PDB file of C-alpha atoms in Angstrom:
ATOM      1  CA  UNK A  19       0.000   0.000   0.000  1.00 66.00           C
ATOM      2  CA  UNK A  20       1.217   3.480  -0.833  1.00 79.00           C
ATOM      3  CA  UNK A  21       1.868   5.611   2.211  1.00 81.00           C
ATOM      4  CA  UNK A  22       2.703   9.287   2.252  1.00 82.00           C
ATOM      5  CA  UNK A  23       3.271  11.747   5.071  1.00 80.00           C
ATOM      6  CA  UNK A  24       1.206  14.896   4.683  1.00 79.00           C
ATOM      7  CA  UNK A  25       3.205  16.798   7.315  1.00 79.00           C
ATOM      8  CA  UNK A  26       5.771  18.169   4.833  1.00 81.00           C
ATOM      9  CA  UNK A  27       3.364  19.457   2.198  1.00 78.00           C
ATOM     10  CA  UNK A  28       4.232  23.135   2.796  1.00 83.00           C
ATOM     11  CA  UNK A  29       1.425  25.304   1.400  1.00 83.00           C
ATOM     12  CA  UNK A  30       0.189  22.808  -1.184  1.00 84.00           C
ATOM     13  CA  UNK A  31      -3.374  21.568  -0.982  1.00 88.00           C
ATOM     14  CA  UNK A  32      -3.835  17.924   0.011  1.00 88.00           C
ATOM     15  CA  UNK A  33      -4.809  16.723  -3.454  1.00 89.00           C
ATOM     16  CA  UNK A  34      -1.958  18.648  -5.092  1.00 91.00           C
ATOM     17  CA  UNK A  35       0.555  17.174  -2.650  1.00 90.00           C
ATOM     18  CA  UNK A  36      -0.831  13.657  -3.170  1.00 91.00           C
ATOM     19  CA  UNK A  37      -0.755  14.146  -6.952  1.00 92.00           C
ATOM     20  CA  UNK A  38       2.878  15.303  -6.773  1.00 91.00           C
ATOM     21  CA  UNK A  39       3.927  12.360  -4.576  1.00 90.00           C
ATOM     22  CA  UNK A  40       2.348   9.753  -6.847  1.00 93.00           C
ATOM     23  CA  UNK A  41       3.670  11.468  -9.991  1.00 93.00           C
ATOM     24  CA  UNK A  42       7.199  11.537  -8.554  1.00 91.00           C
ATOM     25  CA  UNK A  43       6.964   7.837  -7.671  1.00 92.00           C
ATOM     26  CA  UNK A  44       5.860   7.018 -11.221  1.00 92.00           C
ATOM     27  CA  UNK A  45       8.634   9.077 -12.819  1.00 91.00           C
ATOM     28  CA  UNK A  46      11.298   7.677 -10.482  1.00 90.00           C
ATOM     29  CA  UNK A  47      10.189   4.108 -11.187  1.00 89.00           C
ATOM     30  CA  UNK A  48       9.011   3.268  -7.662  1.00 92.00           C
ATOM     31  CA  UNK A  49       5.609   2.590  -9.199  1.00 92.00           C
ATOM     32  CA  UNK A  50       6.110   0.334 -12.200  1.00 91.00           C
ATOM     33  CA  UNK A  51       3.850   0.273 -15.277  1.00 92.00           C
ATOM     34  CA  UNK A  52       0.538  -1.573 -14.913  1.00 92.00           C
ATOM     35  CA  UNK A  53       0.779  -1.510 -11.107  1.00 92.00           C
ATOM     36  CA  UNK A  54      -2.693  -1.266  -9.597  1.00 94.00           C
ATOM     37  CA  UNK A  55      -3.179   1.775  -7.390  1.00 94.00           C
ATOM     38  CA  UNK A  56      -5.221   1.484  -4.185  1.00 93.00           C
ATOM     39  CA  UNK A  57      -8.939   2.140  -4.434  1.00 93.00           C
ATOM     40  CA  UNK A  58      -9.980   5.703  -3.662  1.00 93.00           C
ATOM     41  CA  UNK A  59     -11.857   4.685  -0.515  1.00 94.00           C
ATOM     42  CA  UNK A  60      -9.078   2.492   0.899  1.00 93.00           C
ATOM     43  CA  UNK A  61      -6.435   5.098   0.123  1.00 91.00           C
ATOM     44  CA  UNK A  62      -8.476   7.851   1.783  1.00 91.00           C
ATOM     45  CA  UNK A  63      -9.239   5.712   4.840  1.00 92.00           C
ATOM     46  CA  UNK A  64      -5.588   4.677   5.367  1.00 91.00           C
ATOM     47  CA  UNK A  65      -4.334   8.274   5.109  1.00 89.00           C
ATOM     48  CA  UNK A  66      -7.164   9.934   7.009  1.00 90.00           C
ATOM     49  CA  UNK A  67      -8.131  12.174   4.094  1.00 92.00           C
ATOM     50  CA  UNK A  68     -11.291  12.669   2.078  1.00 93.00           C
ATOM     51  CA  UNK A  69     -12.242  10.431  -0.848  1.00 94.00           C
ATOM     52  CA  UNK A  70     -12.719  13.639  -2.863  1.00 95.00           C
ATOM     53  CA  UNK A  71      -9.055  14.510  -2.259  1.00 93.00           C
ATOM     54  CA  UNK A  72      -7.961  11.158  -3.689  1.00 93.00           C
ATOM     55  CA  UNK A  73     -10.427  11.509  -6.594  1.00 95.00           C
ATOM     56  CA  UNK A  74      -8.960  14.908  -7.473  1.00 93.00           C
ATOM     57  CA  UNK A  75      -5.374  13.623  -7.355  1.00 93.00           C
ATOM     58  CA  UNK A  76      -6.226  10.532  -9.428  1.00 93.00           C
ATOM     59  CA  UNK A  77      -8.191  12.716 -11.851  1.00 92.00           C
ATOM     60  CA  UNK A  78      -5.210  14.990 -12.449  1.00 93.00           C
ATOM     61  CA  UNK A  79      -2.872  12.021 -12.912  1.00 93.00           C
ATOM     62  CA  UNK A  80      -5.384  10.490 -15.315  1.00 91.00           C
ATOM     63  CA  UNK A  81      -5.703  13.722 -17.303  1.00 90.00           C
ATOM     64  CA  UNK A  82      -1.933  13.974 -17.667  1.00 89.00           C
ATOM     65  CA  UNK A  83      -1.531  10.328 -18.662  1.00 89.00           C
ATOM     66  CA  UNK A  84       0.415   9.091 -15.659  1.00 92.00           C
ATOM     67  CA  UNK A  85      -2.313   6.576 -14.836  1.00 92.00           C
ATOM     68  CA  UNK A  86      -5.189   4.948 -16.677  1.00 93.00           C
ATOM     69  CA  UNK A  87      -8.409   3.427 -15.447  1.00 91.00           C
ATOM     70  CA  UNK A  88     -10.200   0.254 -16.336  1.00 91.00           C
ATOM     71  CA  UNK A  89     -13.945   0.250 -15.655  1.00 89.00           C
ATOM     72  CA  UNK A  90     -14.833  -1.606 -12.445  1.00 87.00           C
ATOM     73  CA  UNK A  91     -11.180  -2.637 -12.013  1.00 91.00           C
ATOM     74  CA  UNK A  92      -9.440   0.489 -10.772  1.00 92.00           C
ATOM     75  CA  UNK A  93      -6.529   2.755 -11.608  1.00 94.00           C
ATOM     76  CA  UNK A  94      -3.212   1.537 -13.005  1.00 94.00           C
ATOM     77  CA  UNK A  95       0.164   3.166 -13.668  1.00 93.00           C
ATOM     78  CA  UNK A  96       0.823   4.025 -17.326  1.00 91.00           C
ATOM     79  CA  UNK A  97       4.110   3.130 -18.952  1.00 87.00           C
ATOM     80  CA  UNK A  98       6.387   6.124 -19.411  1.00 82.00           C
ATOM     81  CA  UNK A  99       9.250   5.855 -21.872  1.00 70.00           C
ATOM     82  CA  UNK A 100      12.684   6.494 -20.396  1.00 55.00           C
ATOM     83  CA  UNK A 101      13.218   9.689 -22.366  1.00 53.00           C
ATOM     84  CA  UNK A 102      11.809  11.828 -19.543  1.00 47.00           C
ATOM     85  CA  UNK A 103      13.137  15.348 -19.421  1.00 47.00           C
ATOM     86  CA  UNK A 104      12.650  18.291 -17.121  1.00 43.00           C
ATOM     87  CA  UNK A 105      10.732  20.397 -19.664  1.00 46.00           C
ATOM     88  CA  UNK A 106       7.582  18.457 -18.895  1.00 50.00           C
ATOM     89  CA  UNK A 107       7.413  16.683 -22.261  1.00 49.00           C
ATOM     90  CA  UNK A 108       6.772  13.051 -21.453  1.00 50.00           C
ATOM     91  CA  UNK A 109       6.253  10.174 -23.812  1.00 51.00           C
ATOM     92  CA  UNK A 110       3.473   7.947 -22.511  1.00 49.00           C
ATOM     93  CA  UNK A 111       2.491   4.501 -23.640  1.00 51.00           C
ATOM     94  CA  UNK A 112      -1.041   3.845 -22.508  1.00 48.00           C
ATOM     95  CA  UNK A 113      -2.357   0.495 -23.668  1.00 46.00           C
ATOM     96  CA  UNK A 114      -5.970   1.581 -23.323  1.00 45.00           C
ATOM     97  CA  UNK A 115      -5.388   4.625 -25.564  1.00 45.00           C
ATOM     98  CA  UNK A 116      -3.383   2.708 -28.161  1.00 47.00           C
ATOM     99  CA  UNK A 117      -6.228   0.251 -28.675  1.00 43.00           C
ATOM    100  CA  UNK A 118      -8.632   3.044 -29.649  1.00 43.00           C
ATOM    101  CA  UNK A 119      -7.060   3.699 -33.026  1.00 44.00           C
ATOM    102  CA  UNK A 120      -5.831   0.877 -35.221  1.00 45.00           C
ATOM    103  CA  UNK A 121      -4.339   3.121 -37.906  1.00 46.00           C
ATOM    104  CA  UNK A 122      -1.181   5.153 -37.583  1.00 47.00           C
ATOM    105  CA  UNK A 123      -2.325   7.718 -40.152  1.00 45.00           C
ATOM    106  CA  UNK A 124      -2.462  11.317 -38.959  1.00 48.00           C
ATOM    107  CA  UNK A 125      -5.588  13.367 -39.622  1.00 45.00           C
ATOM    108  CA  UNK A 126      -5.589  15.791 -42.505  1.00 49.00           C
ATOM    109  CA  UNK A 127      -3.945  19.113 -41.724  1.00 47.00           C
ATOM    110  CA  UNK A 128      -4.204  21.951 -44.254  1.00 49.00           C
ATOM    111  CA  UNK A 129      -1.034  23.524 -45.651  1.00 53.00           C
ATOM    112  CA  UNK A 130      -1.156  26.741 -43.573  1.00 52.00           C
ATOM    113  CA  UNK A 131      -1.612  24.832 -40.334  1.00 54.00           C
ATOM    114  CA  UNK A 132       1.052  22.314 -41.365  1.00 56.00           C
ATOM    115  CA  UNK A 133       3.548  25.110 -42.078  1.00 57.00           C
ATOM    116  CA  UNK A 134       2.923  26.807 -38.750  1.00 56.00           C
ATOM    117  CA  UNK A 135       3.204  23.514 -36.857  1.00 55.00           C
ATOM    118  CA  UNK A 136       6.385  22.518 -38.670  1.00 59.00           C
ATOM    119  CA  UNK A 137       7.961  25.774 -37.486  1.00 59.00           C
ATOM    120  CA  UNK A 138       7.357  24.699 -33.889  1.00 60.00           C
ATOM    121  CA  UNK A 139       9.075  21.366 -34.427  1.00 58.00           C
ATOM    122  CA  UNK A 140       5.941  19.337 -33.655  1.00 57.00           C
ATOM    123  CA  UNK A 141       6.121  15.814 -35.161  1.00 59.00           C
ATOM    124  CA  UNK A 142       3.082  15.822 -37.490  1.00 57.00           C
ATOM    125  CA  UNK A 143       3.716  12.316 -38.781  1.00 58.00           C
ATOM    126  CA  UNK A 144       3.073  10.866 -35.326  1.00 57.00           C
ATOM    127  CA  UNK A 145       0.045  13.037 -34.535  1.00 59.00           C
ATOM    128  CA  UNK A 146      -2.878  10.993 -33.262  1.00 61.00           C
ATOM    129  CA  UNK A 147      -5.388  13.844 -33.473  1.00 61.00           C
ATOM    130  CA  UNK A 148      -5.440  17.175 -35.268  1.00 60.00           C
ATOM    131  CA  UNK A 149      -6.469  19.823 -32.739  1.00 61.00           C
ATOM    132  CA  UNK A 150      -5.667  22.802 -34.952  1.00 62.00           C
ATOM    133  CA  UNK A 151      -9.310  23.745 -35.561  1.00 60.00           C
ATOM    134  CA  UNK A 152     -10.765  22.292 -32.347  1.00 60.00           C
ATOM    135  CA  UNK A 153     -12.835  19.703 -34.182  1.00 61.00           C
ATOM    136  CA  UNK A 154     -12.478  16.249 -35.673  1.00 64.00           C
ATOM    137  CA  UNK A 155     -13.637  15.042 -39.101  1.00 66.00           C
ATOM    138  CA  UNK A 156     -17.285  14.008 -39.351  1.00 67.00           C
ATOM    139  CA  UNK A 157     -16.127  10.608 -40.638  1.00 69.00           C
ATOM    140  CA  UNK A 158     -15.096   9.763 -37.074  1.00 70.00           C
ATOM    141  CA  UNK A 159     -18.764   9.880 -36.025  1.00 68.00           C
ATOM    142  CA  UNK A 160     -20.727   7.717 -38.488  1.00 71.00           C
ATOM    143  CA  UNK A 161     -24.456   8.442 -38.546  1.00 71.00           C
ATOM    144  CA  UNK A 162     -25.347   4.742 -38.368  1.00 70.00           C
ATOM    145  CA  UNK A 163     -23.661   4.455 -34.969  1.00 71.00           C
ATOM    146  CA  UNK A 164     -25.185   7.672 -33.603  1.00 69.00           C
ATOM    147  CA  UNK A 165     -28.651   6.659 -34.814  1.00 70.00           C
ATOM    148  CA  UNK A 166     -28.484   3.517 -32.656  1.00 72.00           C
ATOM    149  CA  UNK A 167     -27.717   5.507 -29.511  1.00 69.00           C
TER     150      UNK A 167
END
């Protein structure tokens, strides 16, 4: 079971401190990929904190890709490639995300957007989603599927 001391958290909120502790353990390798994290209720009970605090910390870790969740199974540590650097650019390998798309083809990006992105050094060939115009192609949402919902 993960145990953390909340006495040395300085001025950080509880969930932010918990998030930082778990993130540091993942980056340092103390928590290995696919390790199951404690349930929110058990974790909160053992540390004497609110379940909402644990939910917020897990939610932030989930949003940043450090952990992934499996429905009715719990939260698990994502695999992080060893090319971690201090600029905050991490390379995550999340099995659940990789199974969503079977093709490695990037979405269509128009020439103006492509030129501006190439100037930033962003790897367009490996792009999973084009977020340039804040929308995805309509082909990703077939009417036949939506009609059944």
